[in-house]
Tab-separated table of C-alpha atoms and ligand atoms in Angstrom:
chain	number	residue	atom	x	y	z
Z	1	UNK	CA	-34.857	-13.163	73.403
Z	2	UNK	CA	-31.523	-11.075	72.762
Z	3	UNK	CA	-28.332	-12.835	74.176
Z	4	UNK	CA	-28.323	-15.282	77.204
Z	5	UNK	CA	-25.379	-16.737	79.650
Z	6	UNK	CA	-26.238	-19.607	81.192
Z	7	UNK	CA	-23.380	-20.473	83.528
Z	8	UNK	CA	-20.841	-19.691	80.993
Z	9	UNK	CA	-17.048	-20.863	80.606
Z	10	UNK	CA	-14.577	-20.824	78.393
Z	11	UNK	CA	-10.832	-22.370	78.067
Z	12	UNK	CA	-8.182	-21.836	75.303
Z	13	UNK	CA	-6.831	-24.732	74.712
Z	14	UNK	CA	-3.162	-25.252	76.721
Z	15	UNK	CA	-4.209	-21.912	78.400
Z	16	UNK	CA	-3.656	-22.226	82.112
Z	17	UNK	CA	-4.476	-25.676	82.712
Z	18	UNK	CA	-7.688	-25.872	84.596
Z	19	UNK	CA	-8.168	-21.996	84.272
Z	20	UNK	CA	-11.064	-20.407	82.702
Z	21	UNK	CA	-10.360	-17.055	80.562
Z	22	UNK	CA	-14.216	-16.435	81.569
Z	23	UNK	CA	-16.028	-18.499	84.523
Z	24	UNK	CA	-19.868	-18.802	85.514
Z	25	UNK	CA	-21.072	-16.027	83.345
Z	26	UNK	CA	-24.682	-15.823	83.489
Z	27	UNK	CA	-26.964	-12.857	82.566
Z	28	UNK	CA	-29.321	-11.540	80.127
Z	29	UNK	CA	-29.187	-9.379	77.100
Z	30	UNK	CA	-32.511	-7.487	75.650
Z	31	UNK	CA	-32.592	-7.564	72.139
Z	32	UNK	CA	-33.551	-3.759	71.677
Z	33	UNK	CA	-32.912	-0.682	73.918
Z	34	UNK	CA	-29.948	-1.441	75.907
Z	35	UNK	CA	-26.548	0.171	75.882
Z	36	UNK	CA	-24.019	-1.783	77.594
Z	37	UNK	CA	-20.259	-1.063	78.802
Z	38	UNK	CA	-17.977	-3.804	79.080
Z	39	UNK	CA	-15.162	-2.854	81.306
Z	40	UNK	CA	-12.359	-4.637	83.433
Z	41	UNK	CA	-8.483	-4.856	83.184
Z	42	UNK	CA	-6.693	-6.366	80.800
Z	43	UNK	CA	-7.116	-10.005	80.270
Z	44	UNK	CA	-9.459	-10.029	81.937
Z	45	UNK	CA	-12.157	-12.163	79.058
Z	46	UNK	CA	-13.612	-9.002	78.005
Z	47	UNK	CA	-12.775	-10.373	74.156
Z	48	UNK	CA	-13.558	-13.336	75.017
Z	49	UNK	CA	-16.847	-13.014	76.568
Z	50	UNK	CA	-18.085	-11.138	73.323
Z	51	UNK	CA	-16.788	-13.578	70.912
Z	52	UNK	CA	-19.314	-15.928	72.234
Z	53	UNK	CA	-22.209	-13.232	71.421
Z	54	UNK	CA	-22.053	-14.383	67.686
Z	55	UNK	CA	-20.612	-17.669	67.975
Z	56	UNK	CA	-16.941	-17.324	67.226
Z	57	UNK	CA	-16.704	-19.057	70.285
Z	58	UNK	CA	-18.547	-21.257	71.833
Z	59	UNK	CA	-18.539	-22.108	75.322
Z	60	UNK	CA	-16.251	-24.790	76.981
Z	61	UNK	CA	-19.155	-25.077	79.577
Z	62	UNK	CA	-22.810	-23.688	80.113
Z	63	UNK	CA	-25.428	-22.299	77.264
Z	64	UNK	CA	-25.507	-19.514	75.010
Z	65	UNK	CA	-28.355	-18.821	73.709
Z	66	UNK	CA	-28.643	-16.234	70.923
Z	67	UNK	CA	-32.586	-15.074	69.633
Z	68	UNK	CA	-33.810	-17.799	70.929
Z	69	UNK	CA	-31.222	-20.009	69.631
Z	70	UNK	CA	-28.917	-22.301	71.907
Z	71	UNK	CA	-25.611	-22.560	70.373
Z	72	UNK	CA	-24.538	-25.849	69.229
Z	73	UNK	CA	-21.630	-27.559	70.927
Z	74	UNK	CA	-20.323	-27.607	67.339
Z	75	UNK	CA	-19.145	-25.039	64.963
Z	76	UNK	CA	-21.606	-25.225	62.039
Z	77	UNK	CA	-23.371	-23.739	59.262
Z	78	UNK	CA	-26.280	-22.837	60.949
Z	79	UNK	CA	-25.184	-20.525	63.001
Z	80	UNK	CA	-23.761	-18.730	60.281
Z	81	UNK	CA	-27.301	-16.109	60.044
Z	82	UNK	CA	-26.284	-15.266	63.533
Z	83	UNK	CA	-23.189	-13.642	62.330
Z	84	UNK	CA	-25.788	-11.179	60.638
Z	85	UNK	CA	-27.609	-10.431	63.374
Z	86	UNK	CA	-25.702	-9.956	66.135
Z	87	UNK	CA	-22.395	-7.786	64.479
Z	88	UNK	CA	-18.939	-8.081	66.230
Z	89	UNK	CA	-16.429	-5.249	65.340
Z	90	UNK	CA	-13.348	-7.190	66.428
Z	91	UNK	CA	-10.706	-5.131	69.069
Z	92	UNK	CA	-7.939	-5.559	66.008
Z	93	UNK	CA	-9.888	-4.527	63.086
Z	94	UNK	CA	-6.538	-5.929	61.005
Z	95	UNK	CA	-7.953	-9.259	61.983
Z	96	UNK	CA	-11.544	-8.744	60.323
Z	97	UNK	CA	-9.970	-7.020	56.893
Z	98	UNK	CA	-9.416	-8.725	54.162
Z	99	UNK	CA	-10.005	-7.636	51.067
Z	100	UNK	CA	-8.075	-6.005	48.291
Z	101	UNK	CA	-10.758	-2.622	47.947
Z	102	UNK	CA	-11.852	-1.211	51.155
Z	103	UNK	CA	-15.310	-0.901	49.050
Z	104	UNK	CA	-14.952	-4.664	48.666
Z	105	UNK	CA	-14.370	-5.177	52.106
Z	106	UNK	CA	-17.199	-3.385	52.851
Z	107	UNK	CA	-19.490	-5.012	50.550
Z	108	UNK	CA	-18.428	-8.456	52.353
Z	109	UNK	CA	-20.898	-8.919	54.400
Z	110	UNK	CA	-24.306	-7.873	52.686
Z	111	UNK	CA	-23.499	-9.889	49.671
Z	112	UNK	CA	-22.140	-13.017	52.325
Z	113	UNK	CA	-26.133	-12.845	53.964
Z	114	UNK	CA	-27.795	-13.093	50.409
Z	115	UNK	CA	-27.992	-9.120	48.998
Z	116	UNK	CA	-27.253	-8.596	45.581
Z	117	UNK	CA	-24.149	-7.056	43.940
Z	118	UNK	CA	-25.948	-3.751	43.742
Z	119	UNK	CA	-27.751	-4.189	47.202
Z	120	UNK	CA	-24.425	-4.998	48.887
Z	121	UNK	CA	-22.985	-1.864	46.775
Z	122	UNK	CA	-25.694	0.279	48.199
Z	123	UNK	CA	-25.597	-0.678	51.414
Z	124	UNK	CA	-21.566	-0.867	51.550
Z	125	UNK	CA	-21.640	2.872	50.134
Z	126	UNK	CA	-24.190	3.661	52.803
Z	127	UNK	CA	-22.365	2.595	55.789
Z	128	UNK	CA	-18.840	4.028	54.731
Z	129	UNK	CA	-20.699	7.564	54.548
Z	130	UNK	CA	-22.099	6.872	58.082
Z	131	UNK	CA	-18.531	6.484	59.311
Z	132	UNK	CA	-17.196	9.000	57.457
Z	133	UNK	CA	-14.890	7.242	54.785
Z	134	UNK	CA	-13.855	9.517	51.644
Z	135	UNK	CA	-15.184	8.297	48.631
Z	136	UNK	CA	-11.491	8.625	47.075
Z	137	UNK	CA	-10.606	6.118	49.596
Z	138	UNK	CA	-13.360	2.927	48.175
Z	139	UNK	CA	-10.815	1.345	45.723
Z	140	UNK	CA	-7.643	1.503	47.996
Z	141	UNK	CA	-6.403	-1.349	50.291
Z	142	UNK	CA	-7.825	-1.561	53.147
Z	143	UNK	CA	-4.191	-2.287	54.965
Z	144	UNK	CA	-2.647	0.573	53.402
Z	145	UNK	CA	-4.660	3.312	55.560
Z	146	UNK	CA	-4.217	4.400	59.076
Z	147	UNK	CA	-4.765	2.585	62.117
Z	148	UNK	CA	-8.267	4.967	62.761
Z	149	UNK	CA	-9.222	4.802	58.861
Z	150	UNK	CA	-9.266	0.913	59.448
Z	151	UNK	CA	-11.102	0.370	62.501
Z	152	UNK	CA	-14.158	2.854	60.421
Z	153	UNK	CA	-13.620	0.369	57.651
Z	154	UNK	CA	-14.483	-2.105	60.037
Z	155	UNK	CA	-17.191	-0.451	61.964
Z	156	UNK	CA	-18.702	-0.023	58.313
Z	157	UNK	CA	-18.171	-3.418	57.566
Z	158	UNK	CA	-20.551	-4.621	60.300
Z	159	UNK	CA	-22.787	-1.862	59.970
Z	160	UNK	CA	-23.666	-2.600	56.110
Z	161	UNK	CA	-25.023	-5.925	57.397
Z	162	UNK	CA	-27.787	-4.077	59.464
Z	163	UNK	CA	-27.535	-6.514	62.311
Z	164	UNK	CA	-30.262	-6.293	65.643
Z	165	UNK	CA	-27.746	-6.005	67.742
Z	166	UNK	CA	-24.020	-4.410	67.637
Z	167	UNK	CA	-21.279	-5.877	69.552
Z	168	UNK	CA	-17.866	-3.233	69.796
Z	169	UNK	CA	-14.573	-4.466	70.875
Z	170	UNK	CA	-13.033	-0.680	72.009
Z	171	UNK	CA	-14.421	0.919	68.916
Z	172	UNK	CA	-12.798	4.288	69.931
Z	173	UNK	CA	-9.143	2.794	70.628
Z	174	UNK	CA	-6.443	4.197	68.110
Z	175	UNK	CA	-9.159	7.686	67.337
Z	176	UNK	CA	-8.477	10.582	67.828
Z	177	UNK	CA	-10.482	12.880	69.844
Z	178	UNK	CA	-12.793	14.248	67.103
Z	179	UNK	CA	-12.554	10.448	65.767
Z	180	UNK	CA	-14.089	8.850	68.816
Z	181	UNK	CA	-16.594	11.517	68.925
Z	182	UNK	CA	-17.627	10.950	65.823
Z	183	UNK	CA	-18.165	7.192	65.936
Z	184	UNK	CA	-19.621	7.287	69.656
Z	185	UNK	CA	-22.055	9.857	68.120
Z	186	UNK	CA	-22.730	7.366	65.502
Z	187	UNK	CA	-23.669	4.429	67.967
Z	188	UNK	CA	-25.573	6.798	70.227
Z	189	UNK	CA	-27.722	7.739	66.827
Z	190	UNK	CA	-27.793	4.415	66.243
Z	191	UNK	CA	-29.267	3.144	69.558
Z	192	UNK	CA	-31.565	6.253	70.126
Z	193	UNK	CA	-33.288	6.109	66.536
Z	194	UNK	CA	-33.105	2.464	65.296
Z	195	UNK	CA	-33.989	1.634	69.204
Z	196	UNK	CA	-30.963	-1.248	68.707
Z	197	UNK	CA	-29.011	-2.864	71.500
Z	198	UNK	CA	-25.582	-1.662	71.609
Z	199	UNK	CA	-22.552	-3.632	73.665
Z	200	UNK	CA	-19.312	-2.016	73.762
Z	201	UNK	CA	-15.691	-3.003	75.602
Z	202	UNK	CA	-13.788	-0.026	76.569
Z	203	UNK	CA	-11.349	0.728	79.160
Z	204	UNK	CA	-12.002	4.551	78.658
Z	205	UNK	CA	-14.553	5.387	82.186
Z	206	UNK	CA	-15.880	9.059	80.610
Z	207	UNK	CA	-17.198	7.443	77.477
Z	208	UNK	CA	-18.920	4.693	80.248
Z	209	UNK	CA	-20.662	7.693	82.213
Z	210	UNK	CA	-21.611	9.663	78.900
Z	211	UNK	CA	-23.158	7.055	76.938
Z	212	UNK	CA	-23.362	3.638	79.178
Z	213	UNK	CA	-26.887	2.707	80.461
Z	214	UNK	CA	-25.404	-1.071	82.013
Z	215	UNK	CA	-22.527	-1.928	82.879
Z	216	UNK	CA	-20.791	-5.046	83.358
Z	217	UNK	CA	-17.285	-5.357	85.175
Z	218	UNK	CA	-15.035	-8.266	84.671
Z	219	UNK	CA	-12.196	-8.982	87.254
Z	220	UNK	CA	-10.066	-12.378	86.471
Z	221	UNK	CA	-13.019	-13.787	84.112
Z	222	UNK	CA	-15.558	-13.300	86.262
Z	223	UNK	CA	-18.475	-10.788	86.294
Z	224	UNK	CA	-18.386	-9.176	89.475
Z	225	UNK	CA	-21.152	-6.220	88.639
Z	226	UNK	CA	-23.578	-6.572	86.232
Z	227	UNK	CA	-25.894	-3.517	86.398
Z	228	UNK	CA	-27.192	0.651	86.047
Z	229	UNK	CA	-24.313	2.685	85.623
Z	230	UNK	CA	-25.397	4.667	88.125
Z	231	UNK	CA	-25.116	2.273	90.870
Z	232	UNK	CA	-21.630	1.224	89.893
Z	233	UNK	CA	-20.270	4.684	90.532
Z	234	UNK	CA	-21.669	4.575	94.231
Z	235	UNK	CA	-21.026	1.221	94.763
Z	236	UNK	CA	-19.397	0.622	98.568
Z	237	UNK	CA	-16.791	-1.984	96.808
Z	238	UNK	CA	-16.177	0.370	93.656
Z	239	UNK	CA	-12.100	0.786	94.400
Z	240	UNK	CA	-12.433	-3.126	94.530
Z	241	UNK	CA	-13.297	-3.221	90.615
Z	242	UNK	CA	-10.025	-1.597	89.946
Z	243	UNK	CA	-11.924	0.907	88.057
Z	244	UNK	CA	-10.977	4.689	86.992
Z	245	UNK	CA	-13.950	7.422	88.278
Z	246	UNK	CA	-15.565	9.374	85.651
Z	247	UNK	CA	-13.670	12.605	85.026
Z	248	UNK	CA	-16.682	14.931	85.468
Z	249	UNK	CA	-17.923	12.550	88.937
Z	250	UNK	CA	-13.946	13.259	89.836
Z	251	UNK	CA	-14.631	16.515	89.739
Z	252	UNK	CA	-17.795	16.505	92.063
Z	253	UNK	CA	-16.808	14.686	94.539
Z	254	UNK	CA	-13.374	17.094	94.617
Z	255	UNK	CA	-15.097	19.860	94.787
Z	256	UNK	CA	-17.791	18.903	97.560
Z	257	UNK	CA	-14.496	17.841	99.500
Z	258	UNK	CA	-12.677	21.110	98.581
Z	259	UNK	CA	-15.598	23.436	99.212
Z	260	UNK	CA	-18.498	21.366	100.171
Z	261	UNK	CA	-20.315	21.912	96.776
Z	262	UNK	CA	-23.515	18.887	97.231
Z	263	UNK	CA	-22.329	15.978	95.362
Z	264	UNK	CA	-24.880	15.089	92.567
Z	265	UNK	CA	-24.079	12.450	89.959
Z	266	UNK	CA	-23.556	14.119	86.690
Z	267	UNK	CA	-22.439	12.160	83.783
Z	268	UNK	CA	-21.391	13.705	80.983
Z	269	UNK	CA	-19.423	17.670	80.802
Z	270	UNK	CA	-22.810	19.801	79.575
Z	271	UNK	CA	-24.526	18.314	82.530
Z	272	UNK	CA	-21.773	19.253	85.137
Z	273	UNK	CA	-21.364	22.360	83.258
Z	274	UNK	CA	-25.160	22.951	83.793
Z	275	UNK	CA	-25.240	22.222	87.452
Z	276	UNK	CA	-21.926	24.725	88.293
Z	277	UNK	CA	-24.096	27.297	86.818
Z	278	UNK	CA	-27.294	26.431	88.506
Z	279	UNK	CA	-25.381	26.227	91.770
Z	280	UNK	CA	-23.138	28.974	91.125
Z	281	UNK	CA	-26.423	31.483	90.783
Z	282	UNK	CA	-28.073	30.189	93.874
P	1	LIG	N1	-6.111	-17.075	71.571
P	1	LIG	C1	-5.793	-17.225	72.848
P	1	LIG	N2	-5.128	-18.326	73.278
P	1	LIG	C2	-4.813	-18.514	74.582
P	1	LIG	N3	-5.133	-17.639	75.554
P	1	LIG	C3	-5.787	-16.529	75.206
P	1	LIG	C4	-6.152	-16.252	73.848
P	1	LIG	N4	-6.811	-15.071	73.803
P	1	LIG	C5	-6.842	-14.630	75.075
P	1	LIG	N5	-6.246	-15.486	75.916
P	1	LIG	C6	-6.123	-15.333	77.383
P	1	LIG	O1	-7.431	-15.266	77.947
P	1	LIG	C7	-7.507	-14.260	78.951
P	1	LIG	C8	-8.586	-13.269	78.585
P	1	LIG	O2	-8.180	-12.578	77.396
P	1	LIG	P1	-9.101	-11.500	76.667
P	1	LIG	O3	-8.440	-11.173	75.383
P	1	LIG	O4	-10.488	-12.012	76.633
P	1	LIG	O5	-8.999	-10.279	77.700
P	1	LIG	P2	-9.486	-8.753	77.541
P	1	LIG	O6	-10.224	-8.433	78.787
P	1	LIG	O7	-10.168	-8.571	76.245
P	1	LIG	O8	-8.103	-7.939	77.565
P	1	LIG	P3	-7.697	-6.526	76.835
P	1	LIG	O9	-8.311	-5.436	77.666
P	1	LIG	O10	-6.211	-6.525	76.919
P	1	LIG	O11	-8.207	-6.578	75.429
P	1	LIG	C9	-6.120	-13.642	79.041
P	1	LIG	O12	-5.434	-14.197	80.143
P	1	LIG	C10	-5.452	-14.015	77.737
P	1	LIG	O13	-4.076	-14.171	77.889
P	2	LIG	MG1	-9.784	-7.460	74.581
């Protein structure tokens, strides 16, 4: 009952005539407990394949259905509440600011899905802390900060509404380091605690292997692996995907070439670190 493709397309209108920016899509989202990577080149419908998760777009062809919900061929009201519960975090957060406080930015959202002035305060206040926004910083614009400062306004903004699930259009992009460890920490959190389904584009492969349980590969608009993370990384067609390795799987499978260490998938650097030592004392 999370998020289904049922032989999903999509065409901009004018755009390529007779191409689809995404083709045949069809899979299956849980609604809890499921971290999933979205990965692919560029242009290849990764943005557009997620604005279909809460209805900014609805499909040229096929059935989305969303908790239970089939989209309607229309844009309407209803399908407003869906906004709420599944929350997009757009890959240009300039595109999803709009108001003149970053506080009232913020605030958007609760009070647009019925909370009151104080409730959407509280909540608003809430999130910024999460994401680490200065208190000093509530009654500035919210186009007069920096690129990174903006895309945590708009992580906050989504995350004020408390949606089910959380949709990320490269959250990390524009960070720095200790930035994108920050917010990744904050989704992990999120997912690992609150149990809630998080889907996140990124072209960046080591944040894939760290925190990634599913991935899903687009080439051209159409998904050509949908599955564990782990069996992506072995796949016999992976140099087909077009995809970078891991940094810490780079390193295994250099050094078992270099000095026939055994390869063993390890995903993330305390794990690799853990194994050199283990191996290293054998
Ligand atoms: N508003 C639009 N109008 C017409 N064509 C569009 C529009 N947005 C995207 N496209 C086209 O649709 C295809 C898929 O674009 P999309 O933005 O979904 O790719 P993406 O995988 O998110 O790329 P990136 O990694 O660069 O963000 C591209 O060929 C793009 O040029
Ligand atoms: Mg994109």
């Amino acid at each position: 009952m999370g998020i289904q493709f049922e032989d999903v397309s999509y065409a901009y209108k004018g755009f390529k005539v007779n191409y689809d920016a995404i083709g045949h899509i069809t899979f299956d989202i849980k609604p809890k407990d499921e971290f999933i990577a979205i990965v692919g080149h560029t242009g290849s419908g990764k943005s557009t394949l997620v604005q279909h998760m809460n209805a900014l777009l609805l499909p040229s062809k096929g059935h989305v259905v969303i908790f239970g919900h089939v989209l309607p061929p229309k844009k309407s009201e209803k399908i407003n509440y869906l906004r709420q519960k599944v929350g997009l975090v757009f890959q240009f957060p300039e595109y999803q600011l709009f108001e003149e406080t970053i506080l009232k930015d913020i605030m958007f959202g609760p009070k647009n899905f019925k909370s009151t002035e104080q409730e959407a305060m509280e909540k608003a206040k809430r999130a910024a802390q999460k994401v680490g926004i200065d208190e000093n910083l509530y009654e500035q614009s919210p186009f007069r900060i920096s690129g990174g400062q903006m895309r945590r306004v708009a992580v906050a903004g989504i995350l004020a509404m408390e949606p089910d699930i959380l949709v990320l259009d490269e959250p990390t992009r524009g960070l720095d380091p200790q930035g994108r460890k920050d917010l990744m920490a904050i989704f992990q959190d999120i997912h690992e605690k609150e149990h809630k389904t998080i889907i996140m584009i990124t072209h960046d492969m080591d944040l894939v292997a760290q925190y990634a349980k599913r991935v899903m590969v687009l080439d051209n608009g159409t998904l050509v692996y949908d599955g564990p993370k782990e069996r992506l990384f072995e796949h016999p067609h992976f140099e087909e995907f077009h995809l970078d390795m891991p940094t810490p799987l780079k390193i295994l499978k250099h050094l078992e070439k270099e000095i026939g260490l055994p390869y063993k998938p390890h995903y993330d650097y305390p794990s690799l670190l853990q194994y050199l030592k283990e191996v290293s004392h054998e």
